[in-house]
Tab-separated table of C-alpha atoms in Angstrom:
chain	number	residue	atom	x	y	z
A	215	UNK	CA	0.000	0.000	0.000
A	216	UNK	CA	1.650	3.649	-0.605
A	217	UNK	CA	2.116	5.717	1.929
A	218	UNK	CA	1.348	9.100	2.049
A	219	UNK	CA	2.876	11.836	-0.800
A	220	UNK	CA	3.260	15.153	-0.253
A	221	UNK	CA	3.780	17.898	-3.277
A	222	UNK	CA	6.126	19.661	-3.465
A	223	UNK	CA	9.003	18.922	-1.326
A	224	UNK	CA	10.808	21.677	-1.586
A	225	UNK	CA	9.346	25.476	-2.070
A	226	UNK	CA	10.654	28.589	-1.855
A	227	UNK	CA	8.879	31.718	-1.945
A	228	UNK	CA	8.788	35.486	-1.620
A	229	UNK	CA	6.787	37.682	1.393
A	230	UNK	CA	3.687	38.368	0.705
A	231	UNK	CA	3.357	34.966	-1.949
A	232	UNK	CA	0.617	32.659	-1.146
A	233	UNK	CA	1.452	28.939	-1.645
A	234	UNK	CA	-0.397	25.908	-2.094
A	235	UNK	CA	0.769	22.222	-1.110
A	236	UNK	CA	-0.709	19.505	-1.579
A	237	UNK	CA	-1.594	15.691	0.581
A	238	UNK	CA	-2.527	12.311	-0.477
A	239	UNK	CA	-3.358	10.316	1.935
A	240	UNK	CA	-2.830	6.185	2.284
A	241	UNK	CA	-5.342	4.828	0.259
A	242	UNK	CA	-9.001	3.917	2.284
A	243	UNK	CA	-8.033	7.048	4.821
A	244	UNK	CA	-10.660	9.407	5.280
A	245	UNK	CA	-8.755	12.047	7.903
A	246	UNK	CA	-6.447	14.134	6.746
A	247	UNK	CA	-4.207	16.473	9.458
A	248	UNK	CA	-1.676	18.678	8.783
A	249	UNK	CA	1.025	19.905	10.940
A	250	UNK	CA	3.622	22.845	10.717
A	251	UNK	CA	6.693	21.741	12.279
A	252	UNK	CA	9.273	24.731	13.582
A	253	UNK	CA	12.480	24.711	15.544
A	254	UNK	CA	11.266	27.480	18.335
A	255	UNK	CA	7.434	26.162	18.371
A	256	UNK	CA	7.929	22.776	17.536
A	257	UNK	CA	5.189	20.531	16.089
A	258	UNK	CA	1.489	22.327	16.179
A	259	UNK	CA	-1.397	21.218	14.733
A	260	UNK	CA	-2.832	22.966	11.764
A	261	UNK	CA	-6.467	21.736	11.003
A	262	UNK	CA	-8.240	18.277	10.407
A	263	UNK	CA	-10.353	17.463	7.567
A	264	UNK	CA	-12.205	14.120	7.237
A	265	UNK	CA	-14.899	13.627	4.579
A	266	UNK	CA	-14.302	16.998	2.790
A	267	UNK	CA	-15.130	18.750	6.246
A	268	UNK	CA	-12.951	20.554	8.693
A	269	UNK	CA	-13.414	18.740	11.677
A	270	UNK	CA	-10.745	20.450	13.849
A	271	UNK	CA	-8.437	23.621	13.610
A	272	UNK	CA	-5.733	24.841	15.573
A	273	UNK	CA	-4.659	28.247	16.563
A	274	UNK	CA	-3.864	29.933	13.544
A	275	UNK	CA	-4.218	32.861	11.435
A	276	UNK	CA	-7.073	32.590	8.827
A	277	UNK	CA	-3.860	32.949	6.205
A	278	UNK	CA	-3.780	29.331	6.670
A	279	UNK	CA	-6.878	27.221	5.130
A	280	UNK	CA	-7.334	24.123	3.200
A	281	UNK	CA	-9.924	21.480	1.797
A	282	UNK	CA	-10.476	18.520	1.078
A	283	UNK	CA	-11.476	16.730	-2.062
A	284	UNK	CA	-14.004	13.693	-2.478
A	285	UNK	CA	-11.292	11.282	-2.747
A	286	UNK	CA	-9.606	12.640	0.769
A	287	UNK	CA	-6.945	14.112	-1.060
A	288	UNK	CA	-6.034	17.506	0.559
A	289	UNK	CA	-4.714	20.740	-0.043
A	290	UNK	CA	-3.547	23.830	2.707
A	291	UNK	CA	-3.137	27.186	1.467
A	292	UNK	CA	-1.524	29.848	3.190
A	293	UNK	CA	-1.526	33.610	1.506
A	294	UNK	CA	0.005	37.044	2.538
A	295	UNK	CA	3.399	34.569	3.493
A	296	UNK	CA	5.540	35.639	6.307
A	297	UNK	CA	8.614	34.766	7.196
A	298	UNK	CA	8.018	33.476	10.231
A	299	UNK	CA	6.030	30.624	7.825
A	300	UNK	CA	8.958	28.770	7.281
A	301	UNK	CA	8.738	25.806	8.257
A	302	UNK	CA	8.027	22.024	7.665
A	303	UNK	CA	4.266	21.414	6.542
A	304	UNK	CA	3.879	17.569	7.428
A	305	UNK	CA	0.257	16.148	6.364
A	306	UNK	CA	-0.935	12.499	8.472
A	307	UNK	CA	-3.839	10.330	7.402
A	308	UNK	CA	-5.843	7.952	8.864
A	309	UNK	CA	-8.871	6.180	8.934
A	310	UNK	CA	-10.875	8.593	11.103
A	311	UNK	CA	-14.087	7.052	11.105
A	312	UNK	CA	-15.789	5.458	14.024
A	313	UNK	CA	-13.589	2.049	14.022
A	314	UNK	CA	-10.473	5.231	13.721
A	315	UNK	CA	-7.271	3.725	15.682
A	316	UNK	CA	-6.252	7.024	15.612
A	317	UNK	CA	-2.761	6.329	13.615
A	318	UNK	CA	-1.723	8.773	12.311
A	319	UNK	CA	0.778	7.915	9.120
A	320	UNK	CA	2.586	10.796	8.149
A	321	UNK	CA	4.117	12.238	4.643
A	322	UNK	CA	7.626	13.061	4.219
A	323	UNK	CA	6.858	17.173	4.294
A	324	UNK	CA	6.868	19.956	2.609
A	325	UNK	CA	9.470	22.387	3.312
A	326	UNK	CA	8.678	25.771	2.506
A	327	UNK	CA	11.088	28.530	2.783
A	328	UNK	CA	10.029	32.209	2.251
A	329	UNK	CA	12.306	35.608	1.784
B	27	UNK	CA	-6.003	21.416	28.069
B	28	UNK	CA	-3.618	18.803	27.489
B	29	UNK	CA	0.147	18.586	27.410
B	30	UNK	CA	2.803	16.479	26.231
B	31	UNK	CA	6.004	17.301	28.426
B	32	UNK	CA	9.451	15.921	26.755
B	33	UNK	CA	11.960	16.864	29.870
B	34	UNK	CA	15.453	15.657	27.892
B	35	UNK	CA	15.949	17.802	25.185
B	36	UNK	CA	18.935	15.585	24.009
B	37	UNK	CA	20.775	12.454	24.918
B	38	UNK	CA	23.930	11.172	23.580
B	39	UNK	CA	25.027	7.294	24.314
B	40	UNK	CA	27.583	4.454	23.071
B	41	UNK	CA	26.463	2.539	21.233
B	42	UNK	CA	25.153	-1.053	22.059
B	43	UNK	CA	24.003	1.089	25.486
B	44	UNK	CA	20.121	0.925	26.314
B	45	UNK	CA	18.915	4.234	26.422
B	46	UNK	CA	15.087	5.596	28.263
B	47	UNK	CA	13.450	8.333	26.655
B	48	UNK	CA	10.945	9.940	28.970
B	49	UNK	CA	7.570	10.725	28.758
B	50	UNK	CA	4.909	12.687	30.995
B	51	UNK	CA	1.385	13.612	29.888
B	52	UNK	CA	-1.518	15.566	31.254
B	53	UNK	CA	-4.975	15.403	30.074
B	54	UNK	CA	-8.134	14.988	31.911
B	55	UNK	CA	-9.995	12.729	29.700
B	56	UNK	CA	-10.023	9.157	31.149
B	57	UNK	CA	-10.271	7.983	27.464
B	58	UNK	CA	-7.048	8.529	25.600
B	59	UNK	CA	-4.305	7.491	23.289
B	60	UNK	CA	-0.473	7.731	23.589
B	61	UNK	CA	1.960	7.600	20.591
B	62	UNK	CA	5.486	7.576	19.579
B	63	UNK	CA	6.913	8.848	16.760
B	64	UNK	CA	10.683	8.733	15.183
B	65	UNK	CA	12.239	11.635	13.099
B	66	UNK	CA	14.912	10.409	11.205
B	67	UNK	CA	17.334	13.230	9.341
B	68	UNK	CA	15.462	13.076	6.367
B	69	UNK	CA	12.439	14.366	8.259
B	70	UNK	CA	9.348	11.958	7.882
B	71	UNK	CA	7.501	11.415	10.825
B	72	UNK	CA	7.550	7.246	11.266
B	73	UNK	CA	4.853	5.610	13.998
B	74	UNK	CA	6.307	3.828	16.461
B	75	UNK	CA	3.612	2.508	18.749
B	76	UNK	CA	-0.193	3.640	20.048
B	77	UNK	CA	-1.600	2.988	23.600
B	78	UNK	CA	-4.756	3.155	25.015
B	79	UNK	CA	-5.255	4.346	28.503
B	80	UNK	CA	-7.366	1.245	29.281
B	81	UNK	CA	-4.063	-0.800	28.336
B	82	UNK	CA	-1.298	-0.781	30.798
B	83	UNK	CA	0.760	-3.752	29.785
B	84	UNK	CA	3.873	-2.515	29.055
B	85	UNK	CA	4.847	-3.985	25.303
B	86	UNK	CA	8.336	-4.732	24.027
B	87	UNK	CA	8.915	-5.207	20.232
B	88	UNK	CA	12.641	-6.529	19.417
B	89	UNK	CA	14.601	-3.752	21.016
B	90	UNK	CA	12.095	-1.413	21.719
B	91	UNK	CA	10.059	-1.793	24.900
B	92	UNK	CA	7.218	0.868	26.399
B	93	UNK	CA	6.299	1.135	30.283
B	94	UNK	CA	2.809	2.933	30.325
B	95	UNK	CA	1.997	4.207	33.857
B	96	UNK	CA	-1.641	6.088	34.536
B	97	UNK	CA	-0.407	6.829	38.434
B	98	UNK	CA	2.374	8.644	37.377
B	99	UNK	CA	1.226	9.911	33.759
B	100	UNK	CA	4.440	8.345	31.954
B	101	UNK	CA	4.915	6.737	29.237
B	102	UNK	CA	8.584	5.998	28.795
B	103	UNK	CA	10.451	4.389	25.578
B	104	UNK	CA	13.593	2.325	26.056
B	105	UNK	CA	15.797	1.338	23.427
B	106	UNK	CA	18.301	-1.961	24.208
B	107	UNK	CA	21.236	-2.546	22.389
B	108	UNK	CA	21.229	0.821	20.760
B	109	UNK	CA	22.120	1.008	17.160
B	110	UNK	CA	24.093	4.189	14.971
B	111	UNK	CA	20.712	3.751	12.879
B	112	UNK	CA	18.506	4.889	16.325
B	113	UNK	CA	19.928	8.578	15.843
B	114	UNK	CA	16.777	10.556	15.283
B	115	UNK	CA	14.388	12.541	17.334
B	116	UNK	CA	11.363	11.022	19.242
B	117	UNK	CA	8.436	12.875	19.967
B	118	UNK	CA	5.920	11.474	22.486
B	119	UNK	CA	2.281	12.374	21.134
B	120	UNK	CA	-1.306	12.062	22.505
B	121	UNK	CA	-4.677	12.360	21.763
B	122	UNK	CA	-8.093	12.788	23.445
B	123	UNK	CA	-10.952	14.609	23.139
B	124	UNK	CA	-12.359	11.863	20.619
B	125	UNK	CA	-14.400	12.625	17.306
B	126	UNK	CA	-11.047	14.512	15.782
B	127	UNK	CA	-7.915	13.219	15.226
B	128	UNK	CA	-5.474	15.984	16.363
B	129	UNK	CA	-2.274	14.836	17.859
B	130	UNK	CA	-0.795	17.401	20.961
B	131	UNK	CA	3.371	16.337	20.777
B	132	UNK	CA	6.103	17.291	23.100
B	133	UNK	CA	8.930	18.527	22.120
B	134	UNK	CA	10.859	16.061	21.347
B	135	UNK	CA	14.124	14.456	22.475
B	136	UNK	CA	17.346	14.070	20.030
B	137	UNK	CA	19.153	10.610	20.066
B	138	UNK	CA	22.358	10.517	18.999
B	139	UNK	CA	24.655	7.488	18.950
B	140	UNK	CA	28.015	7.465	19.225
B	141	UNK	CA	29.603	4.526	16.950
């Protein structure tokens, strides 16, 4: 079974940019998370999406949205970039239905790097 | 609120040496679910294990083992034998507050061995 992708690996962009990156999750997952991963703040938790709803968000700006598609595959945006956005965007899947185990399998990241 | 408190920011041993990463959680949901995760260098998050709090037998798998204890809130990771190919950086995760799927980590603990 693949695991989960994550496009692109590697993107650098410009203040004020918006950027879009992209999940697919393990095939039969419904729950999509995403994650921005820092050196000073560590690993916090961007949003949850599970059947094309946002089930759960974390505290962040409203720069930072996403969706989700009919076939769980998800996107975050993030507009008006800062620097302090740099960072590693890691997406996890999972089944997150009622019989969820709560695994969470996660992609290798997005690092996104803004000047 | 709950919290995911990582106390050794890094630990260096010899290798072959068993090494215990430690754990402490707080949460006041009687129904939860511990984690471990791996970080290797190249930056994917890899799932290590998933407890219940209903579940205190302590597992071991090869040279991993886990001691889950509810009266003190731990759940510590040992590694036996250590290997060069442990090096990485464990974060100790958890999850309550059931019907979403977001993960609350600590912040982590670096492993390094020394060949």
């Amino acid at each position: 079974k693949a695991g989960v992708t994550q496009t692109p690996r590697y993107l650098i962009k410009t203040r004020g940019q918006q950027v879009t990156l992209s999940c697919s999750p393990i095939s039969g997952h419904r729950s999509v998370s995403w994650y921005q991963q820092t050196p000073g703040q560590g690993l916090q938790f961007l949003f949850e999406y599970f059947s094309e709803t946002q089930r759960n968000k974390g505290n962040f700006p409203g720069r930072f949205s996403g969706r989700q598609f009919s076939n769980s595959r998800s996107e975050m945006n993030v507009s008006t970039l800062e620097l302090g956005d740099s960072a590693l965007y890691l997406c996890a899947s999972s089944g997150g239905g009622a019989e969820s185990s709560y695994e969470q399998y996660f992609g290798p990241g997005t690092r996104l790097t803004v000047t | 609120a709950q919290k995911v408190t990582q106390a050794q920011t890094e630990i260096s041993v010899v290798e072959k040496e068993d090494v215990t990463l430690d754990c402490v959680y707080e949460t006041r949901d009687t129904t939860y679910y511990l984690f471990w995760y791996k970080q290797p260098p190249s930056g994917e998050l890899v799932f290590l294990i998933r407890r219940n709090s209903f579940d205190e037998q302590n597992e071991i798998s090869g040279r991993y083992s886990w001691n889950f204890q509810k009266s003190t809130s731990s759940f510590n990771f040992t590694i036996t034998a250590s290997q060069v190919v442990d090096s990485a950086v464990y974060f100790c995760a958890l999850i309550s507050n059931f019907g979403n799927e977001k993960l609350t980590f600590g912040t982590g603990t670096r492993l390094t061995i020394i060949p």
